[in-house]
Amino acid sequence: MTNTTHFGYKTVNEDEKVKEVAKVFHSVAAKYDVMNDLMSGGLHRLWKTFTIANAAVRPGMKVLDIAGGTGDLAKAFAKQAGPTGEVWLTDINESMLRVGRDRLLNKGLVTPTLLCDAEKLPFPDNYFDRVSVAFGLRNMTHKDQALSEMRRVLKPGGKLLVLEFSKVAEPLQKPYDVYSFSVLPWLGKRIANDSESYRYLAESIRMHPDQETLKTMMQAAGLERVQYYNLTAGVAALHTGIKL
């Protein structure tokens, strides 16, 4: 019997979701950063800067950036970890990974890149000092399995950072819905020639666990000292947890 899951508001077979998410990111990869700047008014850069500061990567650390996309976090981590460190940029989508890899190379940063599934990480136990995932957990079919894998590859004392869209504060919900379901698809059509991928983005945000639910999921995966920071009234949230 085939298991089902959600792709935005649609119910699909799990295998089908993987393919549909891949199509979305193959489609938007070339315009990904331009669209992020337009959609968030540049706020995504501040959210990532906050995440990088919370990671507190030091020289010599080993860092895994999951669903690293165009490489914003990996670039910062590679500079902080320095030549004695080890920073991996990974993504399940080849188009996104190519963009991220090329961007790092253009900055003179030669760091390993790997096409891999976050639910089956090809790394040994207790290997990384930091694991990050920014705007990627939302698209994973088995989020609980992915979180368990992230904890597995962390060293004792290591830190997981999950930056993701979340549940916006109540007074902003109606205008945020109008923006998400009207403006975003319009921008997607005009800039990336793809309105449906950005309609999926809006739907996937609504289907993603809220702040407290994700905190509980991280605790269930075995992480300790789990906390979260609401960013821009909950439009996004950074969750952190420690492996003890």
PDB file of C-alpha atoms in Angstrom:
ATOM      1  CA  MET A   1       0.000   0.000   0.000  1.00  0.00           C
ATOM      2  CA  THR A   2       1.395   3.400  -1.032  1.00  0.00           C
ATOM      3  CA  ASN A   3       1.681   6.039   1.695  1.00  0.00           C
ATOM      4  CA  THR A   4       0.368   9.517   1.030  1.00  0.00           C
ATOM      5  CA  THR A   5       1.501  12.942   2.142  1.00  0.00           C
ATOM      6  CA  HIS A   6       0.791  16.571   1.264  1.00  0.00           C
ATOM      7  CA  PHE A   7       2.228  18.635  -1.566  1.00  0.00           C
ATOM      8  CA  GLY A   8       0.923  22.056  -0.651  1.00  0.00           C
ATOM      9  CA  TYR A   9      -2.800  21.551  -0.170  1.00  0.00           C
ATOM     10  CA  LYS A  10      -2.921  18.442  -2.383  1.00  0.00           C
ATOM     11  CA  THR A  11      -2.694  14.881  -1.108  1.00  0.00           C
ATOM     12  CA  VAL A  12      -0.193  12.879  -3.162  1.00  0.00           C
ATOM     13  CA  ASN A  13       1.774   9.630  -2.970  1.00  0.00           C
ATOM     14  CA  GLU A  14       5.073  10.040  -1.141  1.00  0.00           C
ATOM     15  CA  ASP A  15       7.089   9.184  -4.260  1.00  0.00           C
ATOM     16  CA  GLU A  16       5.106  11.751  -6.222  1.00  0.00           C
ATOM     17  CA  LYS A  17       5.877  14.500  -3.679  1.00  0.00           C
ATOM     18  CA  VAL A  18       9.612  14.007  -4.110  1.00  0.00           C
ATOM     19  CA  LYS A  19       9.228  14.444  -7.872  1.00  0.00           C
ATOM     20  CA  GLU A  20       6.920  17.452  -7.558  1.00  0.00           C
ATOM     21  CA  VAL A  21       9.231  19.262  -5.116  1.00  0.00           C
ATOM     22  CA  ALA A  22      12.142  18.543  -7.474  1.00  0.00           C
ATOM     23  CA  LYS A  23      10.219  20.150 -10.349  1.00  0.00           C
ATOM     24  CA  VAL A  24       9.605  23.272  -8.265  1.00  0.00           C
ATOM     25  CA  PHE A  25      13.276  23.812  -7.518  1.00  0.00           C
ATOM     26  CA  HIS A  26      14.502  22.879 -11.001  1.00  0.00           C
ATOM     27  CA  SER A  27      12.121  25.586 -12.226  1.00  0.00           C
ATOM     28  CA  VAL A  28      13.071  28.344  -9.784  1.00  0.00           C
ATOM     29  CA  ALA A  29      16.826  27.715  -9.301  1.00  0.00           C
ATOM     30  CA  ALA A  30      18.039  30.355 -11.763  1.00  0.00           C
ATOM     31  CA  LYS A  31      15.858  33.111 -10.230  1.00  0.00           C
ATOM     32  CA  TYR A  32      15.902  31.833  -6.646  1.00  0.00           C
ATOM     33  CA  ASP A  33      17.842  34.685  -5.018  1.00  0.00           C
ATOM     34  CA  VAL A  34      16.127  37.428  -7.017  1.00  0.00           C
ATOM     35  CA  MET A  35      12.729  36.076  -6.000  1.00  0.00           C
ATOM     36  CA  ASN A  36      13.784  35.714  -2.352  1.00  0.00           C
ATOM     37  CA  ASP A  37      14.801  39.373  -2.267  1.00  0.00           C
ATOM     38  CA  LEU A  38      11.549  40.478  -3.879  1.00  0.00           C
ATOM     39  CA  MET A  39       9.296  38.232  -1.772  1.00  0.00           C
ATOM     40  CA  SER A  40      10.824  39.157   1.566  1.00  0.00           C
ATOM     41  CA  GLY A  41      11.963  42.704   0.830  1.00  0.00           C
ATOM     42  CA  GLY A  42      15.481  41.465   1.557  1.00  0.00           C
ATOM     43  CA  LEU A  43      14.509  40.252   5.031  1.00  0.00           C
ATOM     44  CA  HIS A  44      15.667  36.694   4.262  1.00  0.00           C
ATOM     45  CA  ARG A  45      19.228  38.017   4.352  1.00  0.00           C
ATOM     46  CA  LEU A  46      18.722  39.352   7.888  1.00  0.00           C
ATOM     47  CA  TRP A  47      17.152  36.037   8.977  1.00  0.00           C
ATOM     48  CA  LYS A  48      20.156  34.169   7.605  1.00  0.00           C
ATOM     49  CA  THR A  49      22.576  36.598   9.275  1.00  0.00           C
ATOM     50  CA  PHE A  50      20.825  35.933  12.595  1.00  0.00           C
ATOM     51  CA  THR A  51      21.138  32.185  11.988  1.00  0.00           C
ATOM     52  CA  ILE A  52      24.835  32.473  11.149  1.00  0.00           C
ATOM     53  CA  ALA A  53      25.425  34.457  14.353  1.00  0.00           C
ATOM     54  CA  ASN A  54      23.615  31.807  16.416  1.00  0.00           C
ATOM     55  CA  ALA A  55      25.680  29.056  14.824  1.00  0.00           C
ATOM     56  CA  ALA A  56      28.864  30.667  16.180  1.00  0.00           C
ATOM     57  CA  VAL A  57      31.086  28.597  13.890  1.00  0.00           C
ATOM     58  CA  ARG A  58      34.751  28.710  14.924  1.00  0.00           C
ATOM     59  CA  PRO A  59      37.946  27.846  13.030  1.00  0.00           C
ATOM     60  CA  GLY A  60      38.402  24.109  12.581  1.00  0.00           C
ATOM     61  CA  MET A  61      34.733  23.188  13.015  1.00  0.00           C
ATOM     62  CA  LYS A  62      32.914  20.679  10.813  1.00  0.00           C
ATOM     63  CA  VAL A  63      29.612  22.015   9.471  1.00  0.00           C
ATOM     64  CA  LEU A  64      26.841  20.444   7.394  1.00  0.00           C
ATOM     65  CA  ASP A  65      24.459  22.759   5.507  1.00  0.00           C
ATOM     66  CA  ILE A  66      21.422  20.719   4.402  1.00  0.00           C
ATOM     67  CA  ALA A  67      19.170  21.881   1.548  1.00  0.00           C
ATOM     68  CA  GLY A  68      21.791  24.577   1.205  1.00  0.00           C
ATOM     69  CA  GLY A  69      20.413  25.893  -2.078  1.00  0.00           C
ATOM     70  CA  THR A  70      22.425  28.786  -3.429  1.00  0.00           C
ATOM     71  CA  GLY A  71      24.980  28.560  -0.629  1.00  0.00           C
ATOM     72  CA  ASP A  72      24.375  31.650   1.531  1.00  0.00           C
ATOM     73  CA  LEU A  73      24.936  29.847   4.840  1.00  0.00           C
ATOM     74  CA  ALA A  74      27.687  27.553   3.553  1.00  0.00           C
ATOM     75  CA  LYS A  75      29.611  30.568   2.239  1.00  0.00           C
ATOM     76  CA  ALA A  76      29.571  32.255   5.654  1.00  0.00           C
ATOM     77  CA  PHE A  77      30.367  29.030   7.498  1.00  0.00           C
ATOM     78  CA  ALA A  78      33.297  28.235   5.188  1.00  0.00           C
ATOM     79  CA  LYS A  79      34.850  31.620   5.879  1.00  0.00           C
ATOM     80  CA  GLN A  80      34.387  31.179   9.640  1.00  0.00           C
ATOM     81  CA  ALA A  81      35.620  27.565   9.781  1.00  0.00           C
ATOM     82  CA  GLY A  82      38.701  28.525   7.786  1.00  0.00           C
ATOM     83  CA  PRO A  83      41.225  26.221   6.126  1.00  0.00           C
ATOM     84  CA  THR A  84      41.292  23.849   9.097  1.00  0.00           C
ATOM     85  CA  GLY A  85      37.511  23.440   9.062  1.00  0.00           C
ATOM     86  CA  GLU A  86      35.208  21.355   6.888  1.00  0.00           C
ATOM     87  CA  VAL A  87      31.931  22.718   5.497  1.00  0.00           C
ATOM     88  CA  TRP A  88      29.639  20.575   3.353  1.00  0.00           C
ATOM     89  CA  LEU A  89      27.018  22.110   1.061  1.00  0.00           C
ATOM     90  CA  THR A  90      24.298  19.554   0.322  1.00  0.00           C
ATOM     91  CA  ASP A  91      20.952  19.576  -1.442  1.00  0.00           C
ATOM     92  CA  ILE A  92      18.586  16.968  -2.868  1.00  0.00           C
ATOM     93  CA  ASN A  93      18.049  19.110  -5.972  1.00  0.00           C
ATOM     94  CA  GLU A  94      20.820  19.117  -8.569  1.00  0.00           C
ATOM     95  CA  SER A  95      19.839  22.454 -10.120  1.00  0.00           C
ATOM     96  CA  MET A  96      20.009  24.238  -6.779  1.00  0.00           C
ATOM     97  CA  LEU A  97      23.253  22.514  -5.822  1.00  0.00           C
ATOM     98  CA  ARG A  98      24.942  23.570  -9.059  1.00  0.00           C
ATOM     99  CA  VAL A  99      24.000  27.202  -8.427  1.00  0.00           C
ATOM    100  CA  GLY A 100      25.337  27.020  -4.871  1.00  0.00           C
ATOM    101  CA  ARG A 101      28.549  25.249  -5.881  1.00  0.00           C
ATOM    102  CA  ASP A 102      29.277  27.740  -8.650  1.00  0.00           C
ATOM    103  CA  ARG A 103      28.618  30.669  -6.348  1.00  0.00           C
ATOM    104  CA  LEU A 104      31.073  29.332  -3.750  1.00  0.00           C
ATOM    105  CA  LEU A 105      33.714  28.745  -6.426  1.00  0.00           C
ATOM    106  CA  ASN A 106      33.218  32.270  -7.743  1.00  0.00           C
ATOM    107  CA  LYS A 107      33.993  33.509  -4.227  1.00  0.00           C
ATOM    108  CA  GLY A 108      37.175  31.424  -4.163  1.00  0.00           C
ATOM    109  CA  LEU A 109      35.717  28.939  -1.682  1.00  0.00           C
ATOM    110  CA  VAL A 110      36.472  25.318  -2.538  1.00  0.00           C
ATOM    111  CA  THR A 111      34.256  23.310  -0.211  1.00  0.00           C
ATOM    112  CA  PRO A 112      32.701  19.867  -0.718  1.00  0.00           C
ATOM    113  CA  THR A 113      29.237  19.744  -2.291  1.00  0.00           C
ATOM    114  CA  LEU A 114      27.052  16.670  -2.297  1.00  0.00           C
ATOM    115  CA  LEU A 115      23.704  15.682  -3.785  1.00  0.00           C
ATOM    116  CA  CYS A 116      21.932  13.858  -0.959  1.00  0.00           C
ATOM    117  CA  ASP A 117      18.639  13.207   0.796  1.00  0.00           C
ATOM    118  CA  ALA A 118      18.348  14.690   4.301  1.00  0.00           C
ATOM    119  CA  GLU A 119      16.307  11.666   5.387  1.00  0.00           C
ATOM    120  CA  LYS A 120      19.291   9.369   4.615  1.00  0.00           C
ATOM    121  CA  LEU A 121      22.449  11.351   5.283  1.00  0.00           C
ATOM    122  CA  PRO A 122      25.622   9.599   4.016  1.00  0.00           C
ATOM    123  CA  PHE A 123      27.762  10.716   6.958  1.00  0.00           C
ATOM    124  CA  PRO A 124      28.992   8.845  10.046  1.00  0.00           C
ATOM    125  CA  ASP A 125      27.558   9.307  13.536  1.00  0.00           C
ATOM    126  CA  ASN A 126      28.908  12.124  15.707  1.00  0.00           C
ATOM    127  CA  TYR A 127      30.761  13.887  12.873  1.00  0.00           C
ATOM    128  CA  PHE A 128      29.639  17.527  12.695  1.00  0.00           C
ATOM    129  CA  ASP A 129      29.866  20.396  15.172  1.00  0.00           C
ATOM    130  CA  ARG A 130      26.981  22.217  13.496  1.00  0.00           C
ATOM    131  CA  VAL A 131      24.124  21.182  11.200  1.00  0.00           C
ATOM    132  CA  SER A 132      21.918  23.794   9.532  1.00  0.00           C
ATOM    133  CA  VAL A 133      18.870  23.707   7.298  1.00  0.00           C
ATOM    134  CA  ALA A 134      17.361  26.948   6.001  1.00  0.00           C
ATOM    135  CA  PHE A 135      13.969  26.874   4.282  1.00  0.00           C
ATOM    136  CA  GLY A 136      14.363  23.197   3.446  1.00  0.00           C
ATOM    137  CA  LEU A 137      12.691  21.195   6.217  1.00  0.00           C
ATOM    138  CA  ARG A 138       9.279  22.323   4.973  1.00  0.00           C
ATOM    139  CA  ASN A 139       9.744  20.377   1.733  1.00  0.00           C
ATOM    140  CA  MET A 140      10.840  17.098   3.337  1.00  0.00           C
ATOM    141  CA  THR A 141       8.361  14.210   3.328  1.00  0.00           C
ATOM    142  CA  HIS A 142       9.378  12.636   6.656  1.00  0.00           C
ATOM    143  CA  LYS A 143      10.444  15.584   8.782  1.00  0.00           C
ATOM    144  CA  ASP A 144      10.787  13.449  11.913  1.00  0.00           C
ATOM    145  CA  GLN A 145      13.208  11.105  10.121  1.00  0.00           C
ATOM    146  CA  ALA A 146      15.205  14.020   8.748  1.00  0.00           C
ATOM    147  CA  LEU A 147      15.512  15.583  12.218  1.00  0.00           C
ATOM    148  CA  SER A 148      16.669  12.259  13.646  1.00  0.00           C
ATOM    149  CA  GLU A 149      19.323  12.014  10.928  1.00  0.00           C
ATOM    150  CA  MET A 150      20.516  15.543  11.663  1.00  0.00           C
ATOM    151  CA  ARG A 151      20.881  14.662  15.336  1.00  0.00           C
ATOM    152  CA  ARG A 152      22.679  11.407  14.474  1.00  0.00           C
ATOM    153  CA  VAL A 153      25.467  13.125  12.551  1.00  0.00           C
ATOM    154  CA  LEU A 154      25.994  15.802  15.222  1.00  0.00           C
ATOM    155  CA  LYS A 155      28.793  15.390  17.743  1.00  0.00           C
ATOM    156  CA  PRO A 156      27.818  15.423  21.416  1.00  0.00           C
ATOM    157  CA  GLY A 157      27.584  19.118  22.242  1.00  0.00           C
ATOM    158  CA  GLY A 158      26.847  19.916  18.593  1.00  0.00           C
ATOM    159  CA  LYS A 159      24.065  22.266  17.541  1.00  0.00           C
ATOM    160  CA  LEU A 160      21.234  21.995  15.017  1.00  0.00           C
ATOM    161  CA  LEU A 161      19.795  25.171  13.503  1.00  0.00           C
ATOM    162  CA  VAL A 162      16.492  25.096  11.591  1.00  0.00           C
ATOM    163  CA  LEU A 163      15.469  28.333   9.863  1.00  0.00           C
ATOM    164  CA  GLU A 164      12.025  28.049   8.324  1.00  0.00           C
ATOM    165  CA  PHE A 165       8.866  29.943   7.500  1.00  0.00           C
ATOM    166  CA  SER A 166       6.464  29.657  10.415  1.00  0.00           C
ATOM    167  CA  LYS A 167       3.135  30.824  11.826  1.00  0.00           C
ATOM    168  CA  VAL A 168       2.729  34.582  11.616  1.00  0.00           C
ATOM    169  CA  ALA A 169       1.279  36.598  14.503  1.00  0.00           C
ATOM    170  CA  GLU A 170      -2.540  36.661  14.579  1.00  0.00           C
ATOM    171  CA  PRO A 171      -3.048  40.377  13.652  1.00  0.00           C
ATOM    172  CA  LEU A 172      -1.011  39.881  10.475  1.00  0.00           C
ATOM    173  CA  GLN A 173      -2.606  36.649   9.260  1.00  0.00           C
ATOM    174  CA  LYS A 174      -5.206  38.139   6.897  1.00  0.00           C
ATOM    175  CA  PRO A 175      -2.881  40.578   5.071  1.00  0.00           C
ATOM    176  CA  TYR A 176      -0.206  37.863   4.988  1.00  0.00           C
ATOM    177  CA  ASP A 177      -2.660  35.475   3.327  1.00  0.00           C
ATOM    178  CA  VAL A 178      -3.578  38.083   0.708  1.00  0.00           C
ATOM    179  CA  TYR A 179       0.106  38.678   0.003  1.00  0.00           C
ATOM    180  CA  SER A 180       0.926  34.953  -0.103  1.00  0.00           C
ATOM    181  CA  PHE A 181      -1.855  33.820  -2.403  1.00  0.00           C
ATOM    182  CA  SER A 182      -2.143  36.865  -4.657  1.00  0.00           C
ATOM    183  CA  VAL A 183       1.157  38.745  -4.785  1.00  0.00           C
ATOM    184  CA  LEU A 184       3.580  35.792  -4.626  1.00  0.00           C
ATOM    185  CA  PRO A 185       2.135  33.886  -7.617  1.00  0.00           C
ATOM    186  CA  TRP A 186       2.018  37.162  -9.564  1.00  0.00           C
ATOM    187  CA  LEU A 187       5.685  37.836  -8.790  1.00  0.00           C
ATOM    188  CA  GLY A 188       6.533  34.249  -9.703  1.00  0.00           C
ATOM    189  CA  LYS A 189       4.846  34.654 -13.069  1.00  0.00           C
ATOM    190  CA  ARG A 190       6.494  37.988 -13.840  1.00  0.00           C
ATOM    191  CA  ILE A 191      10.035  37.209 -12.641  1.00  0.00           C
ATOM    192  CA  ALA A 192      10.460  33.434 -12.903  1.00  0.00           C
ATOM    193  CA  ASN A 193       7.697  32.690 -15.429  1.00  0.00           C
ATOM    194  CA  ASP A 194       6.269  30.236 -12.904  1.00  0.00           C
ATOM    195  CA  SER A 195       3.258  31.112 -10.777  1.00  0.00           C
ATOM    196  CA  GLU A 196       2.466  27.554  -9.665  1.00  0.00           C
ATOM    197  CA  SER A 197       5.762  27.016  -7.839  1.00  0.00           C
ATOM    198  CA  TYR A 198       5.115  30.121  -5.771  1.00  0.00           C
ATOM    199  CA  ARG A 199       1.535  29.077  -5.106  1.00  0.00           C
ATOM    200  CA  TYR A 200       3.023  25.826  -3.756  1.00  0.00           C
ATOM    201  CA  LEU A 201       5.387  27.894  -1.595  1.00  0.00           C
ATOM    202  CA  ALA A 202       2.445  29.683   0.041  1.00  0.00           C
ATOM    203  CA  GLU A 203       0.569  26.416   0.585  1.00  0.00           C
ATOM    204  CA  SER A 204       3.618  24.567   1.943  1.00  0.00           C
ATOM    205  CA  ILE A 205       4.167  27.293   4.544  1.00  0.00           C
ATOM    206  CA  ARG A 206       0.589  26.829   5.796  1.00  0.00           C
ATOM    207  CA  MET A 207       1.094  23.042   6.017  1.00  0.00           C
ATOM    208  CA  HIS A 208       4.394  23.282   7.906  1.00  0.00           C
ATOM    209  CA  PRO A 209       4.332  22.696  11.686  1.00  0.00           C
ATOM    210  CA  ASP A 210       4.025  25.865  13.765  1.00  0.00           C
ATOM    211  CA  GLN A 211       6.697  27.003  16.212  1.00  0.00           C
ATOM    212  CA  GLU A 212       5.615  24.908  19.195  1.00  0.00           C
ATOM    213  CA  THR A 213       4.929  21.794  17.119  1.00  0.00           C
ATOM    214  CA  LEU A 214       8.365  21.929  15.503  1.00  0.00           C
ATOM    215  CA  LYS A 215       9.948  22.424  18.931  1.00  0.00           C
ATOM    216  CA  THR A 216       8.185  19.258  20.122  1.00  0.00           C
ATOM    217  CA  MET A 217       9.351  17.361  17.008  1.00  0.00           C
ATOM    218  CA  MET A 218      12.960  18.346  17.635  1.00  0.00           C
ATOM    219  CA  GLN A 219      12.684  17.205  21.248  1.00  0.00           C
ATOM    220  CA  ALA A 220      11.161  13.916  20.085  1.00  0.00           C
ATOM    221  CA  ALA A 221      14.179  13.466  17.775  1.00  0.00           C
ATOM    222  CA  GLY A 222      16.389  13.532  20.871  1.00  0.00           C
ATOM    223  CA  LEU A 223      17.588  17.131  20.853  1.00  0.00           C
ATOM    224  CA  GLU A 224      17.930  19.059  24.118  1.00  0.00           C
ATOM    225  CA  ARG A 225      17.655  22.728  25.065  1.00  0.00           C
ATOM    226  CA  VAL A 226      15.356  23.311  22.100  1.00  0.00           C
ATOM    227  CA  GLN A 227      14.255  26.907  21.709  1.00  0.00           C
ATOM    228  CA  TYR A 228      13.032  29.167  18.950  1.00  0.00           C
ATOM    229  CA  TYR A 229      13.205  32.809  17.953  1.00  0.00           C
ATOM    230  CA  ASN A 230      10.356  34.425  16.053  1.00  0.00           C
ATOM    231  CA  LEU A 231      11.622  36.597  13.207  1.00  0.00           C
ATOM    232  CA  THR A 232       9.518  39.376  11.671  1.00  0.00           C
ATOM    233  CA  ALA A 233       6.439  38.563  13.767  1.00  0.00           C
ATOM    234  CA  GLY A 234       6.699  34.851  13.054  1.00  0.00           C
ATOM    235  CA  VAL A 235       6.954  35.037   9.267  1.00  0.00           C
ATOM    236  CA  ALA A 236      10.054  32.948   9.897  1.00  0.00           C
ATOM    237  CA  ALA A 237      11.482  31.275  12.994  1.00  0.00           C
ATOM    238  CA  LEU A 238      14.875  29.939  13.950  1.00  0.00           C
ATOM    239  CA  HIS A 239      14.780  26.746  16.039  1.00  0.00           C
ATOM    240  CA  THR A 240      17.937  25.517  17.740  1.00  0.00           C
ATOM    241  CA  GLY A 241      18.712  22.337  19.644  1.00  0.00           C
ATOM    242  CA  ILE A 242      21.749  20.658  21.185  1.00  0.00           C
ATOM    243  CA  LYS A 243      22.822  17.016  21.079  1.00  0.00           C
ATOM    244  CA  LEU A 244      23.928  16.018  24.577  1.00  0.00           C
TER     245      LEU A 244
END
